[in-house]
Tab-separated table of C-alpha atoms in Angstrom:
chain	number	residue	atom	x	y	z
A	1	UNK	CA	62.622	-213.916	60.985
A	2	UNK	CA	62.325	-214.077	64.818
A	3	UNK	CA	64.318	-216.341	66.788
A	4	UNK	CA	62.250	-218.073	69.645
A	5	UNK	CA	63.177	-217.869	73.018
A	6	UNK	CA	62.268	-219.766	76.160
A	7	UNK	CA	60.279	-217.960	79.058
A	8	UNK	CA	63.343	-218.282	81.923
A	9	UNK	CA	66.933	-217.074	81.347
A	10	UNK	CA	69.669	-219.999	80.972
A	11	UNK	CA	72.473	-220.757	79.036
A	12	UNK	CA	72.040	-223.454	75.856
A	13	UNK	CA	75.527	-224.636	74.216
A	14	UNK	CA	76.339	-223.700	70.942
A	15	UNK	CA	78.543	-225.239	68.428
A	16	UNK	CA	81.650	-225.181	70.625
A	17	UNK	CA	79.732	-226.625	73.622
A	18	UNK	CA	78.804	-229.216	71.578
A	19	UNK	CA	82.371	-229.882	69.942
A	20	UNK	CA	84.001	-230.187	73.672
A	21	UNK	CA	81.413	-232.312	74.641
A	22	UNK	CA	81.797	-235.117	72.189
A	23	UNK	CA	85.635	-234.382	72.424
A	24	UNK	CA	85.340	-234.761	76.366
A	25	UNK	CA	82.684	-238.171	75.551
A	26	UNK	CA	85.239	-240.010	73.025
A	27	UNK	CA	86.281	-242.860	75.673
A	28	UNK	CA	82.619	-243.459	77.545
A	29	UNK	CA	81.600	-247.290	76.423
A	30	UNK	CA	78.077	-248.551	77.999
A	31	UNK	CA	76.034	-251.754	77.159
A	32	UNK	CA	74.083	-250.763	74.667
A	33	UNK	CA	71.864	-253.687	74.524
A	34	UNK	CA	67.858	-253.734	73.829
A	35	UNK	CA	65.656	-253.845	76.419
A	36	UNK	CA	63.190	-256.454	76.459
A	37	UNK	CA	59.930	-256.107	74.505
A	38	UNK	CA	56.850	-256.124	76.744
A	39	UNK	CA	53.876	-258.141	75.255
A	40	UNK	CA	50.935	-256.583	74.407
A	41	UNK	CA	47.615	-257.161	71.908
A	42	UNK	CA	47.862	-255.267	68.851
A	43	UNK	CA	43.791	-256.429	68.562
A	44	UNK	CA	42.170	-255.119	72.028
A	45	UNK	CA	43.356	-251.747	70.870
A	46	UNK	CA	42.986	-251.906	67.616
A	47	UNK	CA	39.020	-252.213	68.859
A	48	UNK	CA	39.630	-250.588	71.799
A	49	UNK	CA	36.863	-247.473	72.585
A	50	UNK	CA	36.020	-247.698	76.369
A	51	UNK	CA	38.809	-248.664	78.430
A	52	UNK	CA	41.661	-246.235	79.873
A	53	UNK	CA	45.108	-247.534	78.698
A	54	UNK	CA	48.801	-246.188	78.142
A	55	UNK	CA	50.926	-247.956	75.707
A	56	UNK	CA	54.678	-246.945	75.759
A	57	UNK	CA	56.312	-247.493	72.198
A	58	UNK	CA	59.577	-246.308	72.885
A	59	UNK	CA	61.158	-242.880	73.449
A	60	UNK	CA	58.954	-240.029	73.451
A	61	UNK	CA	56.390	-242.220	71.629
A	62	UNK	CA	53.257	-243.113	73.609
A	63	UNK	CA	49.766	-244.245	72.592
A	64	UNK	CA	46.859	-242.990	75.237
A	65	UNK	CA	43.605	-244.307	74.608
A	66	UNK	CA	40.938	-242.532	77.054
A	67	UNK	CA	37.182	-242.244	76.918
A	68	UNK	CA	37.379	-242.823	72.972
A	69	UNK	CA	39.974	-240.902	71.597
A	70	UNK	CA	43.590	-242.757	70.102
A	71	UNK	CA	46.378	-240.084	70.995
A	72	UNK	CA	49.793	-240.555	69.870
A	73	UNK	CA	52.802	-238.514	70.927
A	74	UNK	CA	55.529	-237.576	68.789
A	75	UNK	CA	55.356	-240.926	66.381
A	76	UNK	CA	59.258	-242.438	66.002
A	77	UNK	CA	59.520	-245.870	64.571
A	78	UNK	CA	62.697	-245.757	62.498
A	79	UNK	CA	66.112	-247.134	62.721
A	80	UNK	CA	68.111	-243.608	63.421
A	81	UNK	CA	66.917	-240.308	65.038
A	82	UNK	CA	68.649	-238.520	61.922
A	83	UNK	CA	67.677	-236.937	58.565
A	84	UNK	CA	68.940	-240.206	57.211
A	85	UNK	CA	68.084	-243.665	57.592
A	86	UNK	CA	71.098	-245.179	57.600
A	87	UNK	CA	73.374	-242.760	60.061
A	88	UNK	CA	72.642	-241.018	63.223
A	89	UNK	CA	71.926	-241.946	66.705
A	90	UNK	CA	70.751	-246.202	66.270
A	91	UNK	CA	68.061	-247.417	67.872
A	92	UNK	CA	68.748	-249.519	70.691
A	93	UNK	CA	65.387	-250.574	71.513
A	94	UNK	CA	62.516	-251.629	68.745
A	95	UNK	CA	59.269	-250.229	68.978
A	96	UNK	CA	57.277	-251.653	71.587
A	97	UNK	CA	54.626	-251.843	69.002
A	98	UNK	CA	54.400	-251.863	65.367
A	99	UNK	CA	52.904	-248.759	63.549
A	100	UNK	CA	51.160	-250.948	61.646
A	101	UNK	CA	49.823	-252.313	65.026
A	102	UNK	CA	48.353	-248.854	65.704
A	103	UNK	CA	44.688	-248.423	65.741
A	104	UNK	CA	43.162	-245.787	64.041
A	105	UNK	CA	44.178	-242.408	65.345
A	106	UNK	CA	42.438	-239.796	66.591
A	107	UNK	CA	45.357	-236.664	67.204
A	108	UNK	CA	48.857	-236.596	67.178
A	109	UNK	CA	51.086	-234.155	69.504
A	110	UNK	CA	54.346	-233.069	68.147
A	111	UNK	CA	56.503	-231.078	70.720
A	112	UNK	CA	58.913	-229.841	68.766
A	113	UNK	CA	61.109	-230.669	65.446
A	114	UNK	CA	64.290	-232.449	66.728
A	115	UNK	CA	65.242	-235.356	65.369
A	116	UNK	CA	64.615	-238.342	67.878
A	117	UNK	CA	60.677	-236.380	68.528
A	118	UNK	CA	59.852	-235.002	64.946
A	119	UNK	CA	60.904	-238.356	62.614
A	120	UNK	CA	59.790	-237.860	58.861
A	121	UNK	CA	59.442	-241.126	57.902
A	122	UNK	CA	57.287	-242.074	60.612
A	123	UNK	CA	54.548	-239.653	59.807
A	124	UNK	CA	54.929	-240.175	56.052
A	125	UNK	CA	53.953	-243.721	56.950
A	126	UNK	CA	50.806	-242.635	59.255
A	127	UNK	CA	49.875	-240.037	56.411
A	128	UNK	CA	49.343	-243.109	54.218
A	129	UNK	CA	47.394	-245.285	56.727
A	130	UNK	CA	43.614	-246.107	55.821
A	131	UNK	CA	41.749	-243.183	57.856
A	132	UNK	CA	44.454	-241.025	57.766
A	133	UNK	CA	42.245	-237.982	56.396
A	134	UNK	CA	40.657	-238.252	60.403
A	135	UNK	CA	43.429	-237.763	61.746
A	136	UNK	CA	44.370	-234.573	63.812
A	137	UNK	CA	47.682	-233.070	64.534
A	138	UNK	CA	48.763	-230.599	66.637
A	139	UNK	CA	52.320	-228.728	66.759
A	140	UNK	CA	53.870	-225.705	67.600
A	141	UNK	CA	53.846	-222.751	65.991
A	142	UNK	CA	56.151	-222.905	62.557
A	143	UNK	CA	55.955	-226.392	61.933
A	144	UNK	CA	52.172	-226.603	60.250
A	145	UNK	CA	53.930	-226.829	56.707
A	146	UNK	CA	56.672	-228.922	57.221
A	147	UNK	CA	54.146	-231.560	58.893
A	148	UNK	CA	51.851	-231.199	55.724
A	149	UNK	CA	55.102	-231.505	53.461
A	150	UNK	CA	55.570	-234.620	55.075
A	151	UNK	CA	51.922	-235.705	54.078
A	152	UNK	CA	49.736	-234.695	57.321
A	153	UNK	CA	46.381	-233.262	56.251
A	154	UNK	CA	44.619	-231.974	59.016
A	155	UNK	CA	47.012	-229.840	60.564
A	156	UNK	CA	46.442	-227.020	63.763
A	157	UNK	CA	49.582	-225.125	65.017
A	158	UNK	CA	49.417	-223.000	68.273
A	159	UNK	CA	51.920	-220.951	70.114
A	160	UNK	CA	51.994	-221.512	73.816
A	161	UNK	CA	48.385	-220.793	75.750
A	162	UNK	CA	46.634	-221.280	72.828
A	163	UNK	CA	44.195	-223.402	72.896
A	164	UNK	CA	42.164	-225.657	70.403
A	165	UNK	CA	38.684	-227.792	70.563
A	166	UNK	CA	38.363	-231.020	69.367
A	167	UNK	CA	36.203	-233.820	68.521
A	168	UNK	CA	34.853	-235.351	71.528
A	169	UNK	CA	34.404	-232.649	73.949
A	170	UNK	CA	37.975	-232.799	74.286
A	171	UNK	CA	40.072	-228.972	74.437
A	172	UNK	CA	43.762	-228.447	73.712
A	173	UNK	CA	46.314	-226.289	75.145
A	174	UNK	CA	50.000	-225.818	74.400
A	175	UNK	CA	52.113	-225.350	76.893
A	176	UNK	CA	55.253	-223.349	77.483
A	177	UNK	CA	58.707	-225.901	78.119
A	178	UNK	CA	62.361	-225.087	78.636
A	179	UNK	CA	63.783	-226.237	75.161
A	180	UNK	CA	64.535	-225.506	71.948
A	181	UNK	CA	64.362	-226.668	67.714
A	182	UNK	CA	66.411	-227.056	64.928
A	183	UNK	CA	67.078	-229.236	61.699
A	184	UNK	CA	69.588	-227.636	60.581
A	185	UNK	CA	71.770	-225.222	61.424
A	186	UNK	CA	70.247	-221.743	59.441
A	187	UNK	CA	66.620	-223.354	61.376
A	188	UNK	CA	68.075	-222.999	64.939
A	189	UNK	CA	65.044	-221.883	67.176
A	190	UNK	CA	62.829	-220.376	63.849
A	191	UNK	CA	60.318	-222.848	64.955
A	192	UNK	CA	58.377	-222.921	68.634
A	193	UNK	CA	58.679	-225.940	71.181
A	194	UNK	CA	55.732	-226.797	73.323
A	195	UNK	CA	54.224	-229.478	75.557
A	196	UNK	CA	50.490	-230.252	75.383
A	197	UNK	CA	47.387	-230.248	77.647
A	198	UNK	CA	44.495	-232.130	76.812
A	199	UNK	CA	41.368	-232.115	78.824
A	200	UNK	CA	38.063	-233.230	78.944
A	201	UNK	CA	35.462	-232.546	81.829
A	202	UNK	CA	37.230	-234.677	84.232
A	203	UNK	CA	40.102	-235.911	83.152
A	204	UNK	CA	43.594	-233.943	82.047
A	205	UNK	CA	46.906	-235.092	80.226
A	206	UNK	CA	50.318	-233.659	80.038
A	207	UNK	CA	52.706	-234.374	77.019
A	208	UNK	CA	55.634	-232.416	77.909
A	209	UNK	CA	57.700	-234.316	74.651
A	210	UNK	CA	61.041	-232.881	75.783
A	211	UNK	CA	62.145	-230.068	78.584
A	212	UNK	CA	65.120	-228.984	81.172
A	213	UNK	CA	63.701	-227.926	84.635
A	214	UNK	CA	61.927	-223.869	84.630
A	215	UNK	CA	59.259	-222.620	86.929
A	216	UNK	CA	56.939	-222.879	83.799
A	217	UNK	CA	55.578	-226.028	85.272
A	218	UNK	CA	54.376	-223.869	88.091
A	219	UNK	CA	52.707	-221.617	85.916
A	220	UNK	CA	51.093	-224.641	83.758
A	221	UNK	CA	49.143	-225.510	87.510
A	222	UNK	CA	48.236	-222.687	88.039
A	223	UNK	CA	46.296	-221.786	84.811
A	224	UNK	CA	45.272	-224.571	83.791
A	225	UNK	CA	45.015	-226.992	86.972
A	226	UNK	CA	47.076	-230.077	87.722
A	227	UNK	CA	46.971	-233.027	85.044
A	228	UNK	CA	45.405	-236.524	86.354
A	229	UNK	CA	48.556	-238.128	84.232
A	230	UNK	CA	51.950	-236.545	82.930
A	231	UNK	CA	54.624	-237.765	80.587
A	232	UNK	CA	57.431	-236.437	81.683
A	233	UNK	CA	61.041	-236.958	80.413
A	234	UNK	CA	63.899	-238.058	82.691
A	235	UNK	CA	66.403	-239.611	80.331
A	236	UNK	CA	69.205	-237.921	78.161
A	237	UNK	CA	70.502	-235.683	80.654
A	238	UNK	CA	74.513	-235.880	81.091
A	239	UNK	CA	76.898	-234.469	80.908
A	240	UNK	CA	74.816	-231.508	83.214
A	241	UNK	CA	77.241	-228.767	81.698
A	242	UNK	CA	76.070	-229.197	78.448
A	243	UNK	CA	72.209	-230.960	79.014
A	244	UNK	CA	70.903	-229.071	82.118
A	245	UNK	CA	69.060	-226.030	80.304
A	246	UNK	CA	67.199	-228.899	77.701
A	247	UNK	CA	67.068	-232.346	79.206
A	248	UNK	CA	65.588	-232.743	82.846
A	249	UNK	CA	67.577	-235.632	85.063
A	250	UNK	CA	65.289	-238.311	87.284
A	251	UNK	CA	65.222	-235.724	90.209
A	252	UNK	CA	64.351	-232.500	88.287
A	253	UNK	CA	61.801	-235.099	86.899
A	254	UNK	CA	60.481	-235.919	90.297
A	255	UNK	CA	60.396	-231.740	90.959
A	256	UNK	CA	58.128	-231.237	87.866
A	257	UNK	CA	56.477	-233.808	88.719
A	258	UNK	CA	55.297	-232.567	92.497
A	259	UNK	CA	55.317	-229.011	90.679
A	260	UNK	CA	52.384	-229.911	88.621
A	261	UNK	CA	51.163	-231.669	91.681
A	262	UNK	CA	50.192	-234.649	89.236
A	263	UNK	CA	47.618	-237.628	90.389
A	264	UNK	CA	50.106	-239.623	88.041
A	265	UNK	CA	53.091	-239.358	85.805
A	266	UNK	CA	54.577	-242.004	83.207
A	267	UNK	CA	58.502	-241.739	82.115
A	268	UNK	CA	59.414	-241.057	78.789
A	269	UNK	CA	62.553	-240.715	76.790
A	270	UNK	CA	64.465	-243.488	78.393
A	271	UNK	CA	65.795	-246.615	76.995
A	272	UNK	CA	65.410	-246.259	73.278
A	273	UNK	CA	68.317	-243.786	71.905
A	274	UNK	CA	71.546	-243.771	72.945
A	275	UNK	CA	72.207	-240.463	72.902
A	276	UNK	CA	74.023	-238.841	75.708
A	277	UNK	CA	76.683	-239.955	78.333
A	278	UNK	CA	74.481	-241.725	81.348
A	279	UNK	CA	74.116	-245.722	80.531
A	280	UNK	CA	70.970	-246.274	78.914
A	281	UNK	CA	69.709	-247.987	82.324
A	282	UNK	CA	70.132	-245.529	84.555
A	283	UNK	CA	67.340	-242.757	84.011
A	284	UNK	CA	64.851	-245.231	85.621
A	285	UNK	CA	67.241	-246.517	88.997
A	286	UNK	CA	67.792	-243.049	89.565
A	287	UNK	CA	64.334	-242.160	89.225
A	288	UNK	CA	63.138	-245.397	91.870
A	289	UNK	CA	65.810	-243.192	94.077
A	290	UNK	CA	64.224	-239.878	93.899
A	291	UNK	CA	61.059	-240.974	93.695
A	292	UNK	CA	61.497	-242.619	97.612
A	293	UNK	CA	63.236	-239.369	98.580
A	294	UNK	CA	60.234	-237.559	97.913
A	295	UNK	CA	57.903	-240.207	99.551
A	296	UNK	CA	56.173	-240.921	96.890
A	297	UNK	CA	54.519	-244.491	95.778
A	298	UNK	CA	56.160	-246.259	92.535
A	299	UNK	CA	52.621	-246.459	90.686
A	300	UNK	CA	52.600	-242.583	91.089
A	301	UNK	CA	55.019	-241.864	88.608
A	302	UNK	CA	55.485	-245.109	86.378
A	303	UNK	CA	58.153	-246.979	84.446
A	304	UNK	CA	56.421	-248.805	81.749
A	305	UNK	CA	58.588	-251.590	79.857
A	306	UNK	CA	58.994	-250.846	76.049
A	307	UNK	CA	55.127	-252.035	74.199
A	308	UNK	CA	53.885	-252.500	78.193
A	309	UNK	CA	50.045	-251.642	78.084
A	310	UNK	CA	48.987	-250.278	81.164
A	311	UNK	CA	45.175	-250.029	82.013
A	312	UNK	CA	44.504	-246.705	83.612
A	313	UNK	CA	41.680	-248.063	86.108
A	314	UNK	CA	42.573	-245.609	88.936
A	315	UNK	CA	41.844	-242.864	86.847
């Protein structure tokens, strides 16, 4: 079986990378306390069908809710980004909001099958929801029967510029990111990482879910035109030796970011897993910093609190 590969040459750490790594991390100590909870109202969008919000839950774990549709990016509510529930990275932060607080919804993006994005027991638990039979997923290719092992029933996979159409009027590309997969170690890149345009006349959204810097965000313009709003990562990034080919920083973030030439962007992938060297509060100071270098507005690309709801009005 084929081994995936990503579009632009760079080197990703193996085993022994990873070994001197968390040799080299042993003595780091930061604060690893919870950020605060942002209130929200579980009932508006629970009803919720006409206005334009974003809700961030946590990590890579977002709920957009745009001219009718509920889309939810790769679902995590557990305790541990780990096969296991009770070892792994910890969550730091809770879930900004309850997956029983979800409403009903519509399509799910997975980006790829790493722990902290692809979390088993958190789709199990949407599988079993009332209306779960509605629901559509999307992943990349190779992962269409470990999401239906997990209980998802209405499952699409496509391989990078593919493209689906959905309910609503609504079309679906994936995307080519710098990145990779594995579960274990025999898995190691047998499945395909991707982020996700979805579009509707009017109105585009980027999930990238999880990606180093790569002039694929150049090409992603190009063909397919620049998103009104992007979720873009800029946490989990040090040290660079080790994170630079996977895991963007706050300024590569900002490069994507004027890349894409985005109307918008939201961080992601901050704040909720401890699980590389920079303190957990960092990704978004240094972001504030990069974003003034490039002259651009804070509202332009957003730091939501953990749960905040933010109504999309300017889009």
């Amino acid at each position: 079986m084929a081994r995936y590969r990503n579009n632009y040459p760079h080197e990703i750490q193996g085993l022994g990378g990873f070994l001197k790594w968390r040799w080299e991390a042993r003595g780091i100590r930061h604060p690893r306390d919870p950020f605060p909870l942002a209130a929200n109202d579980p009932a508006f969008l629970a009803r919720n069908r006409s206005e334009s919000t974003l809700t961030w839950v946590g990590h890579a774990t977002l709920l957009l809710q745009h001219a009718g549709l509920n889309l939810l990016t790769d679902p995590h509510f557990s305790g541990c980004a780990s096969p296991l529930a009770w070892i792994g990275p910890r969550r730091v932060t809770p879930p900004g909001l309850a997956l029983d607080d979800l409403p009903p919804i519509d399509l799910v993006l997975i980006s790829h099958n790493h722990y902290d994005h692809l979390d088993r027991r958190s789709v199990e638990r949407l599988a079993r929801r009332p209306g779960a039979g509605e629901t559509e997923w999307l992943v990349p290719t190779g992962l269409r029967r470990t999401l239906a092992r997990f209980g998802a029933r209405r499952v699409r996979e496509l391989g990078w510029w593919e493209s689906a159409e959905l309910n609503g009027g609504w079309t679906a590309h994936a995307v080519p990111v710098q990145h990779a997969s594995a579960r274990s170690g025999p898995d190691y890149l047998r499945t395909l990482w991707a982020g996700w345009m979805v579009e509707r006349p009017g109105f585009r959204f980027l999930f990238v879910g999880d990606t180093g810097y790569s002039p694929d965000f150049l090409e992603i313009r190009r063909r397919l035109g620049p998103p009104d709003l992007a979720a873009l990562p800029i946490g989990a990034y040090e040290p660079r030796w080790f994170m630079r080919a996977v895991h963007a920083n706050p300024e590569e973030a900002v490069r994507i970011h004027l890349d894409l030439e985005c109307r918008y962007s939201v961080a992601l992938h901050w704040g909720t897993f401890s699980l590389t060297d920079e303190p957990l509060a960092e990704p978004p100071e240094r972001l504030a910093a990069a974003r003034a270098a490039a002259g651009l507005e804070p509202e332009r690309f957003m730091v939501l609190q953990h749960g905040e709801t933010r109504r999309l009005d300017f889009l």
